[in-house]
PDB file of C-alpha atoms in Angstrom:
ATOM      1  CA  UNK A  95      40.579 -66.427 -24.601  1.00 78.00           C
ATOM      2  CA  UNK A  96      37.183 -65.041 -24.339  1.00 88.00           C
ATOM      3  CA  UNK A  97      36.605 -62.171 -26.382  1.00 93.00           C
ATOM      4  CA  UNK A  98      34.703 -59.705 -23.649  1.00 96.00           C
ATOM      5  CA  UNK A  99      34.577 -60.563 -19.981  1.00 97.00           C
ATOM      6  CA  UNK A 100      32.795 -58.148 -17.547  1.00 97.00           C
ATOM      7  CA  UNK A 101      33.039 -58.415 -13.697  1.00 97.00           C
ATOM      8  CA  UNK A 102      31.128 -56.240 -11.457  1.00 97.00           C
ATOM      9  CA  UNK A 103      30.389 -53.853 -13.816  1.00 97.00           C
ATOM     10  CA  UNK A 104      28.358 -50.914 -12.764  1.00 97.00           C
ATOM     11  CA  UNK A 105      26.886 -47.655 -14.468  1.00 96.00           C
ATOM     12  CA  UNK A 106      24.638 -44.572 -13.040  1.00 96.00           C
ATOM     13  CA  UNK A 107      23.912 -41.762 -14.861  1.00 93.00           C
ATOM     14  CA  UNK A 108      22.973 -38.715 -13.621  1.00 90.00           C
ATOM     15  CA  UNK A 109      20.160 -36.523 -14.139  1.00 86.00           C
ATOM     16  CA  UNK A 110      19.910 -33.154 -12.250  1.00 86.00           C
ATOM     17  CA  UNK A 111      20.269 -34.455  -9.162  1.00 88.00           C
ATOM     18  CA  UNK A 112      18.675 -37.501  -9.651  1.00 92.00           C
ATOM     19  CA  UNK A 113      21.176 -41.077 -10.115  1.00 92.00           C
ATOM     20  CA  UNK A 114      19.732 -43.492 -12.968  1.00 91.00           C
ATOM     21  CA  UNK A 115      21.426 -46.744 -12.505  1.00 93.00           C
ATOM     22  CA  UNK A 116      22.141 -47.953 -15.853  1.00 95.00           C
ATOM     23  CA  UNK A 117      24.011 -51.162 -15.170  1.00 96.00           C
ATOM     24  CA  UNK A 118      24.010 -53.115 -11.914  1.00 96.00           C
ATOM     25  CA  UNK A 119      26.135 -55.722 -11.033  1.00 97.00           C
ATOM     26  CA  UNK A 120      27.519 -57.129 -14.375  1.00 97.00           C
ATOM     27  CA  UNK A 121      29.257 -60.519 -14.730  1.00 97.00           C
ATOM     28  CA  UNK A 122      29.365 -61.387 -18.482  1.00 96.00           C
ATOM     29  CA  UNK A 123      31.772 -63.622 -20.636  1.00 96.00           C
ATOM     30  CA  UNK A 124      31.097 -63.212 -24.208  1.00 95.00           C
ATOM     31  CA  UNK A 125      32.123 -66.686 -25.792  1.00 94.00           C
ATOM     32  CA  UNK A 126      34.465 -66.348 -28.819  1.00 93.00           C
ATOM     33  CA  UNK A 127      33.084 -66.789 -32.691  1.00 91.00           C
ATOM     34  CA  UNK A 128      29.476 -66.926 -31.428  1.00 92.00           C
ATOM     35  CA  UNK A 129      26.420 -64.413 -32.673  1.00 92.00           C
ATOM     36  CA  UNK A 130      25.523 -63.161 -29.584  1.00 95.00           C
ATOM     37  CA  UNK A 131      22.348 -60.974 -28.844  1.00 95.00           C
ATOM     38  CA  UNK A 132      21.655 -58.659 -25.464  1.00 95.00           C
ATOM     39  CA  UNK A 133      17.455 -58.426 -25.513  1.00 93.00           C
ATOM     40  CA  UNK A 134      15.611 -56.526 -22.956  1.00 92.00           C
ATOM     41  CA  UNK A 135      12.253 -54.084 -23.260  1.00 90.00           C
ATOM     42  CA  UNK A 136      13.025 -50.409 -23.676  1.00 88.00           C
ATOM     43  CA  UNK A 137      15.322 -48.768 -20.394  1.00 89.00           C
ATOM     44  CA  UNK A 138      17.171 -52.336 -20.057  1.00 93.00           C
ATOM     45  CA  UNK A 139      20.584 -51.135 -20.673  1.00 93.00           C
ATOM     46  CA  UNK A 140      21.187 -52.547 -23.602  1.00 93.00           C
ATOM     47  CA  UNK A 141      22.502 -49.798 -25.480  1.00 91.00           C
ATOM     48  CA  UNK A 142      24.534 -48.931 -22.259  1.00 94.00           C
ATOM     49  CA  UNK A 143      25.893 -52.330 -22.458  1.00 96.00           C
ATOM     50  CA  UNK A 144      26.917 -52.609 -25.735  1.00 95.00           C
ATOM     51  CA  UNK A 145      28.707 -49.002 -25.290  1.00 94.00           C
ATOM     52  CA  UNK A 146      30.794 -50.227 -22.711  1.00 96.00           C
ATOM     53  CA  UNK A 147      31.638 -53.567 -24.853  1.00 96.00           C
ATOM     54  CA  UNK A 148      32.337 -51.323 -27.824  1.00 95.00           C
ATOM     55  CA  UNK A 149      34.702 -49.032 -25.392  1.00 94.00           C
ATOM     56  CA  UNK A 150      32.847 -46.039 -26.344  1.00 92.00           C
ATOM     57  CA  UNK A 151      31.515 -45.542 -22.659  1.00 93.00           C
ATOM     58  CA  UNK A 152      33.634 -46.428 -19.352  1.00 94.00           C
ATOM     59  CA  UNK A 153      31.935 -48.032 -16.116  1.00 96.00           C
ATOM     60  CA  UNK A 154      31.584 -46.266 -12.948  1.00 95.00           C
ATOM     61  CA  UNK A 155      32.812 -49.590 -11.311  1.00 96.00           C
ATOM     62  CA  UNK A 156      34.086 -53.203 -12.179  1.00 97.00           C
ATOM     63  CA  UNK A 157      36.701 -54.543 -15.096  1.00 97.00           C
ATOM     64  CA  UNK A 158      35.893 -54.648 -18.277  1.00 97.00           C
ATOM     65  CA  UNK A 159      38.467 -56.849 -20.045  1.00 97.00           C
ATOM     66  CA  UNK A 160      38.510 -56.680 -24.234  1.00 96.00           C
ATOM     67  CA  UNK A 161      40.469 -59.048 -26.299  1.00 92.00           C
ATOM     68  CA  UNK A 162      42.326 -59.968 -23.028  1.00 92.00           C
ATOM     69  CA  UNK A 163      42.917 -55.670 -22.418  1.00 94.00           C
ATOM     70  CA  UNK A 164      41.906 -53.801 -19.592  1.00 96.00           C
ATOM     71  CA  UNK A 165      39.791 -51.170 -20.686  1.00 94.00           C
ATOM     72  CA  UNK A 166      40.143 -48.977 -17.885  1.00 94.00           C
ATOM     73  CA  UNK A 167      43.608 -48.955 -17.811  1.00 95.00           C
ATOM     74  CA  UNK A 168      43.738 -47.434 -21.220  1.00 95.00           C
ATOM     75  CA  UNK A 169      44.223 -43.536 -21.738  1.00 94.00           C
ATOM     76  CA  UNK A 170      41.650 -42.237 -24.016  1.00 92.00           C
ATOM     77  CA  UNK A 171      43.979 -42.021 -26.818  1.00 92.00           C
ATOM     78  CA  UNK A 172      44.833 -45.301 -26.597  1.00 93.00           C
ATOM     79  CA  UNK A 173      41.258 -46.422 -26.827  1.00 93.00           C
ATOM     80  CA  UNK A 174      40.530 -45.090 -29.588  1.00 90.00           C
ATOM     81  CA  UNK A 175      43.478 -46.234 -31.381  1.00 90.00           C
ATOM     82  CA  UNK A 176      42.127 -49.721 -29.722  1.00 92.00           C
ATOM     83  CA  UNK A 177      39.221 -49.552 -31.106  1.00 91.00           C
ATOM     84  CA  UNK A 178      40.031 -48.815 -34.834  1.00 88.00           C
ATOM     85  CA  UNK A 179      42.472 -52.184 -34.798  1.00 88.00           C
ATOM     86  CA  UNK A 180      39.869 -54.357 -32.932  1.00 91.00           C
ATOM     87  CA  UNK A 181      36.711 -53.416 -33.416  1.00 95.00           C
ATOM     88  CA  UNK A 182      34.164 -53.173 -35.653  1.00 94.00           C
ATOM     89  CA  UNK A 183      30.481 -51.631 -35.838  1.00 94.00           C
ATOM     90  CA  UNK A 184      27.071 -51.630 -37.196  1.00 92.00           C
ATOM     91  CA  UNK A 185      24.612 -48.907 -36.755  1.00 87.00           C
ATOM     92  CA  UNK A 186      20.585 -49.295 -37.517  1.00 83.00           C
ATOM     93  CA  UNK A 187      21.241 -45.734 -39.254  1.00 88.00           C
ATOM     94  CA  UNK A 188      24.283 -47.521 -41.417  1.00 90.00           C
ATOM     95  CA  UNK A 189      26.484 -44.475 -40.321  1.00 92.00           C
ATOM     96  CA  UNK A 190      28.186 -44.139 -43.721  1.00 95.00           C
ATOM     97  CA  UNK A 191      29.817 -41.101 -44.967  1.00 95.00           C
ATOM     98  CA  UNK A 192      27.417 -39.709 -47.557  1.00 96.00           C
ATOM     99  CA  UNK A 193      30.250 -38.287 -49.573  1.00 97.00           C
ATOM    100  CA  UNK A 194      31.989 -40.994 -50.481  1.00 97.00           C
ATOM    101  CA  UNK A 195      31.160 -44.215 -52.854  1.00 98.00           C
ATOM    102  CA  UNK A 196      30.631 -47.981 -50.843  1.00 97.00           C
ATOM    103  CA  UNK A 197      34.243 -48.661 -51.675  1.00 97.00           C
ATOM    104  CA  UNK A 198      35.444 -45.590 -50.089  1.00 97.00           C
ATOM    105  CA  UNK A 199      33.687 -45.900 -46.910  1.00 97.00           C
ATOM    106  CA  UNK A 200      34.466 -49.831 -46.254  1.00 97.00           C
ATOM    107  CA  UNK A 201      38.206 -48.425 -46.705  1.00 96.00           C
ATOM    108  CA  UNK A 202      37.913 -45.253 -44.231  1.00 94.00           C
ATOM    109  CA  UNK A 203      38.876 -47.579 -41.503  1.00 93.00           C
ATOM    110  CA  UNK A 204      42.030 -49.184 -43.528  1.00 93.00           C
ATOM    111  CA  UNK A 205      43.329 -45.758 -43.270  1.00 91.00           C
ATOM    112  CA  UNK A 206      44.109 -45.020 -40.359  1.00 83.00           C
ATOM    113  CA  UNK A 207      46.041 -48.664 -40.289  1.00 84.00           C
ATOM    114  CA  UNK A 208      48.576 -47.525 -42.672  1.00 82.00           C
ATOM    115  CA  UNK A 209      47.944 -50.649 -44.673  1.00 89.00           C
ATOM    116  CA  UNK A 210      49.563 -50.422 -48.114  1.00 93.00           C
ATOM    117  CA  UNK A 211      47.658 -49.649 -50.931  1.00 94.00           C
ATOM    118  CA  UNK A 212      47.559 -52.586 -53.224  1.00 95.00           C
ATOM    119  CA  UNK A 213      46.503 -54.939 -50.000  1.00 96.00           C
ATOM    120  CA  UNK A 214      44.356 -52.636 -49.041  1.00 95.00           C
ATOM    121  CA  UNK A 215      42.824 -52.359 -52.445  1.00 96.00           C
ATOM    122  CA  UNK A 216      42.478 -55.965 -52.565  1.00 96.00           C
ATOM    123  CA  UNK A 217      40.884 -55.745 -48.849  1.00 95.00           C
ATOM    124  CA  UNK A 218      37.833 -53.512 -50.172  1.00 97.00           C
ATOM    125  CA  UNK A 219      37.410 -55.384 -53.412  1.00 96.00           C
ATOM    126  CA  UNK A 220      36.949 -58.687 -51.372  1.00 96.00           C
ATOM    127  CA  UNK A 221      34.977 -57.576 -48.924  1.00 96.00           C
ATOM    128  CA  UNK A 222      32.553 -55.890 -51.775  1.00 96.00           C
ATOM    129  CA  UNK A 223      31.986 -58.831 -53.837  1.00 95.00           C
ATOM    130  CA  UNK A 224      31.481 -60.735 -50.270  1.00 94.00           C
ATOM    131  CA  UNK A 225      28.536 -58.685 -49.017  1.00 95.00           C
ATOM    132  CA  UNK A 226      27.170 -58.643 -52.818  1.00 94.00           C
ATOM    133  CA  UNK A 227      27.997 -55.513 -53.883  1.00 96.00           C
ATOM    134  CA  UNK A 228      31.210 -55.330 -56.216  1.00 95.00           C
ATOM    135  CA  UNK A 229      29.248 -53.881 -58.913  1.00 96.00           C
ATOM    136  CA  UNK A 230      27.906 -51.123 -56.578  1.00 96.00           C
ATOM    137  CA  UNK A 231      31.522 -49.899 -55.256  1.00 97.00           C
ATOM    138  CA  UNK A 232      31.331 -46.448 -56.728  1.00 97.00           C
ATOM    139  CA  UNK A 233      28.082 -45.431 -55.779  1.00 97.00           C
ATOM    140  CA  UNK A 234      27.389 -43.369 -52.759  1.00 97.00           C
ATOM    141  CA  UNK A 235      25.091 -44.460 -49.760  1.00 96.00           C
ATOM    142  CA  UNK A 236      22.280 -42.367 -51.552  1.00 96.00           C
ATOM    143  CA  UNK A 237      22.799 -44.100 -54.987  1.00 97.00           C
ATOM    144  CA  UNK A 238      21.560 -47.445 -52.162  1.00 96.00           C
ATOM    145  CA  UNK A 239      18.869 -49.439 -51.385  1.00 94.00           C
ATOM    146  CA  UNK A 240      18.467 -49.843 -47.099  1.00 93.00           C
ATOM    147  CA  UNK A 241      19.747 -52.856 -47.407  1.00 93.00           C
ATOM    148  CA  UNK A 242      22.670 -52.289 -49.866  1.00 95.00           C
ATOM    149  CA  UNK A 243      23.669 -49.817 -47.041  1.00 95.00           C
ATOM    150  CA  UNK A 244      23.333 -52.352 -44.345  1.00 93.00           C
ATOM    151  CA  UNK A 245      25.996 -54.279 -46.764  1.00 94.00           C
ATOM    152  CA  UNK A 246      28.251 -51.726 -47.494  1.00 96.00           C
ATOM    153  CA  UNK A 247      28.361 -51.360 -43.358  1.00 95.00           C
ATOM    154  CA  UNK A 248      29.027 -55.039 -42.888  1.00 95.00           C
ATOM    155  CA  UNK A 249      32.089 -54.800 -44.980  1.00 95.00           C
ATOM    156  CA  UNK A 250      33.498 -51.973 -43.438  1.00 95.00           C
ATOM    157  CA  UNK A 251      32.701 -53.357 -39.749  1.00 95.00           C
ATOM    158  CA  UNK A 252      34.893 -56.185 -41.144  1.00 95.00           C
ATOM    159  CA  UNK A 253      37.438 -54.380 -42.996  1.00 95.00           C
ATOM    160  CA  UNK A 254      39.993 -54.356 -40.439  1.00 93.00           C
ATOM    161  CA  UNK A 255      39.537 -58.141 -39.361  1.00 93.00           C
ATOM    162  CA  UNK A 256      38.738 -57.262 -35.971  1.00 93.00           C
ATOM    163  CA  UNK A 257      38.052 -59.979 -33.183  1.00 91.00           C
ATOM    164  CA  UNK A 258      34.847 -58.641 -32.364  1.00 95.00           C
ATOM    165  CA  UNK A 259      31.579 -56.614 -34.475  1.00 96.00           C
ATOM    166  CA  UNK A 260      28.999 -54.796 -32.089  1.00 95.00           C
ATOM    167  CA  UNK A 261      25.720 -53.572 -33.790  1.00 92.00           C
ATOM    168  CA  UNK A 262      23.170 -51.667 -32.181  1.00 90.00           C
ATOM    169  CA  UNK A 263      19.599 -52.780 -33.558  1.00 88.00           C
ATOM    170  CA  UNK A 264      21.033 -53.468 -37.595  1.00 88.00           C
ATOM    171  CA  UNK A 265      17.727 -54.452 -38.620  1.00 88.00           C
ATOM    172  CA  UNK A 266      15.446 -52.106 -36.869  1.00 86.00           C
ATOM    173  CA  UNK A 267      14.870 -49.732 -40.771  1.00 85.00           C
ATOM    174  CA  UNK A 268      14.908 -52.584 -42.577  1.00 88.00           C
ATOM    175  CA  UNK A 269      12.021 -54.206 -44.265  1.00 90.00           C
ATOM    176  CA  UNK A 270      11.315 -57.865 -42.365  1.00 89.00           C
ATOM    177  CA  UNK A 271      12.809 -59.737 -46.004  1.00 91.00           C
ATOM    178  CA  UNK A 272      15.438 -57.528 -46.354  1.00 91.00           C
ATOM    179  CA  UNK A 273      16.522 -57.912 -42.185  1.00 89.00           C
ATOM    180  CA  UNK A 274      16.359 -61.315 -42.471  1.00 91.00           C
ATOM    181  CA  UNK A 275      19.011 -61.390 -45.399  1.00 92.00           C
ATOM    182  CA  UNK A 276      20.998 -58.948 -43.443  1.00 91.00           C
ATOM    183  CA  UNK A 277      20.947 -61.686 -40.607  1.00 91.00           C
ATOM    184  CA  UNK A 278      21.801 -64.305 -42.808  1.00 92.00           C
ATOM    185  CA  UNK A 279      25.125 -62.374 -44.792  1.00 91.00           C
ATOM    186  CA  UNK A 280      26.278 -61.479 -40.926  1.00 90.00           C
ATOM    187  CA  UNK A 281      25.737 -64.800 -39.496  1.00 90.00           C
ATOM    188  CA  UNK A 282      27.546 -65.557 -42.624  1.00 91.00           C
ATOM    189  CA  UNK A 283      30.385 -63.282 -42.606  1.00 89.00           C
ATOM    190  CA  UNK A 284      30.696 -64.167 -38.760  1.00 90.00           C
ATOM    191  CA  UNK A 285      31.696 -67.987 -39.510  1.00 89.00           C
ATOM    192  CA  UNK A 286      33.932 -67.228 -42.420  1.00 90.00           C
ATOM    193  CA  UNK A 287      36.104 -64.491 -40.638  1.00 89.00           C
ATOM    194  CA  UNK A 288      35.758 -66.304 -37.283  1.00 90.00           C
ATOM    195  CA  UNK A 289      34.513 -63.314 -35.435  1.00 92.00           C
ATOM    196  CA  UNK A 290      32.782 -62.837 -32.586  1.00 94.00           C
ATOM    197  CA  UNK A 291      29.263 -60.297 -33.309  1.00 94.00           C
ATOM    198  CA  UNK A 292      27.297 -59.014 -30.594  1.00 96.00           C
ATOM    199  CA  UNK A 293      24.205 -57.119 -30.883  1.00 91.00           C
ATOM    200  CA  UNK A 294      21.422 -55.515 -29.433  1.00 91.00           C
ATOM    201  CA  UNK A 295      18.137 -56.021 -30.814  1.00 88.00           C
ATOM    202  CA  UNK A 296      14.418 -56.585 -30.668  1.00 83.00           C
ATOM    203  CA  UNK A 297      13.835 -58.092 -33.726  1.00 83.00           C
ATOM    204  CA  UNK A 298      12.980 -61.708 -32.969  1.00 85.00           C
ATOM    205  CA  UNK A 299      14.482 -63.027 -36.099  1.00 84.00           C
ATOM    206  CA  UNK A 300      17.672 -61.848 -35.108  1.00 86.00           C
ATOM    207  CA  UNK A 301      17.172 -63.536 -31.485  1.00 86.00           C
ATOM    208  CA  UNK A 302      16.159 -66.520 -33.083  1.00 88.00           C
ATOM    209  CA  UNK A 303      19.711 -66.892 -34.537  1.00 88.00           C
ATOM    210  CA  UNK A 304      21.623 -66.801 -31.578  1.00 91.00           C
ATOM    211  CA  UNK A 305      24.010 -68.724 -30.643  1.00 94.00           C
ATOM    212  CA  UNK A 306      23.950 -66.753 -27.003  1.00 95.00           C
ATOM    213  CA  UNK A 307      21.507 -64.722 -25.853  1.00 94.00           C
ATOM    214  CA  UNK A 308      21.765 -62.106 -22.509  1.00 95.00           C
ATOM    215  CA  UNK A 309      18.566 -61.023 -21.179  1.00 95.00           C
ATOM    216  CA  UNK A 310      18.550 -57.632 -19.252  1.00 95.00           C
ATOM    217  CA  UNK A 311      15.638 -56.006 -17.182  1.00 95.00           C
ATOM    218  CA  UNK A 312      16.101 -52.693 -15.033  1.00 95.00           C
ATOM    219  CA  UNK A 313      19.739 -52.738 -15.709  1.00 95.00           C
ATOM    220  CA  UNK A 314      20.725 -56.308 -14.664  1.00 96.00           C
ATOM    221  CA  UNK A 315      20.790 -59.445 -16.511  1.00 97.00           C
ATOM    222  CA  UNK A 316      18.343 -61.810 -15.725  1.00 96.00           C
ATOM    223  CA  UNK A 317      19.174 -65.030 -17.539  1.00 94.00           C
ATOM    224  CA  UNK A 318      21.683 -65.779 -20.679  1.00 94.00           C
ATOM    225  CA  UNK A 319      20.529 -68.690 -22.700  1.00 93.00           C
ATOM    226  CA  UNK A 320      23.824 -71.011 -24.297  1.00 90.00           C
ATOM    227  CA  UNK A 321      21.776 -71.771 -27.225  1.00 83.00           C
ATOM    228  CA  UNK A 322      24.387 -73.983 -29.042  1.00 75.00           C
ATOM    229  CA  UNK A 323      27.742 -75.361 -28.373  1.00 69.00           C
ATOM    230  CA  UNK A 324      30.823 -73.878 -28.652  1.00 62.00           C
ATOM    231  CA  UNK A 325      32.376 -76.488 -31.778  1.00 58.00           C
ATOM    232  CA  UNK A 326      29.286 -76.107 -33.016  1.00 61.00           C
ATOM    233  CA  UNK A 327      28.791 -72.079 -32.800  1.00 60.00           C
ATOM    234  CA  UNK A 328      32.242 -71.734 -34.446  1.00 57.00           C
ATOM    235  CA  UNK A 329      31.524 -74.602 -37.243  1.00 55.00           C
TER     236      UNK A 329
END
């Protein structure tokens, strides 16, 4: 089962009483366990995309279907309880909770799961020492390095074992040596947990490691490149 499929999909947004098409005519399958990347110049509707991936936004038009659901079928409430149980999420700003230590914020989402404690404890520990940062699981985000940050959000993207991690430009305040480790723990991460990742991005290092990349100018997409077999993506 794919992971993301996307038939007609359309998006305007409205200004006053002016209509800024967004999205135009989407037809996207996202192929399972690959590193996918959506690329465009500024406008695209990349972000826009990724939204509607990530079930934050809704179309205007078309089916979105997510880990084989149909997103527009779902009551609000439902999404978002969809969301905490499927997905997971990177942000170029981190998005961690200032007030709590690395440990605590990779198991904010564990929460709301109602895992027990001892598996969940086990969870956080093993997704610290993963990303690096088991001796760094009481500090707070500003006790961290960009890049620690960027690790500490990895682990919690992945805390729940979702099917699918979105990230919206995860290198863009990172240094170019510290973004390309970044890229290489994710691509890393992505093969051992078998997860699909999908991003948005301009940095060309993180194009360069695509196993898919989706091309989108004035709100369509242009061209997707399939960069590298499936056996081989998922290897």
């Amino acid at each position: 089962m794919q992971p993301v499929v996307l038939n007609q999909v359309g998006k305007t947004y409205h200004l006053d009483t002016v209509a800024v098409p967004a999205l135009v005519d989407i037809n996207l399958e996202i192929r399972p366990n690959c590193f996918t990347v959506i690329s465009g110049p500024s406008g695209s509707g990349k972000t826009t995309l990724l939204n509607i991936i990530g079930c934050i936004d809704r179309p205007d038009s078309g089916e979105v279907l997510v880990a084989g659901r149909d997103i527009l079928a779902m009551t609000d409430n439902d999404l978002s309880d969809f969301r905490a149980r499927h997905l997971g999420f990177i942000f170029q700003n981190f998005n961690l909770l200032p007030v709590l230590s690395a440990y605590e914020n990779v198991e904010y989402p564990l929460l709301l799961t109602k895992m027990p404690a001892a598996e969940r404890r086990q969870r956080v520990l093993g997704l610290l020492e993963a990303v690096g940062l088991a001796d760094r699981a009481q500090n707070r985000p500003g006790q961290l390095s960009g890049g620690q940050r960027q690790r500490v959000a990895i682990a919690r993207a992945l805390a729940t074992a979702p099917q699918l991690v979105l990230a919206d430009e995860p290198t863009a305040n990172l240094d170019s040596q510290t973004g390309a480790a970044i890229i290489a723990l994710m691509r890393s991460m992505q093969r051992e947990h078998h997860v699909s990742f999908v991003f948005s991005s301009h940095d060309p290092q993180v194009q360069a490691e695509a196993d898919d990349a989706i091309f989108l100018r004035d709100g369509r997409i242009t061209h997707i490149e399939r960069r590298t077999p499936l056996k081989d993506a998922a290897a």
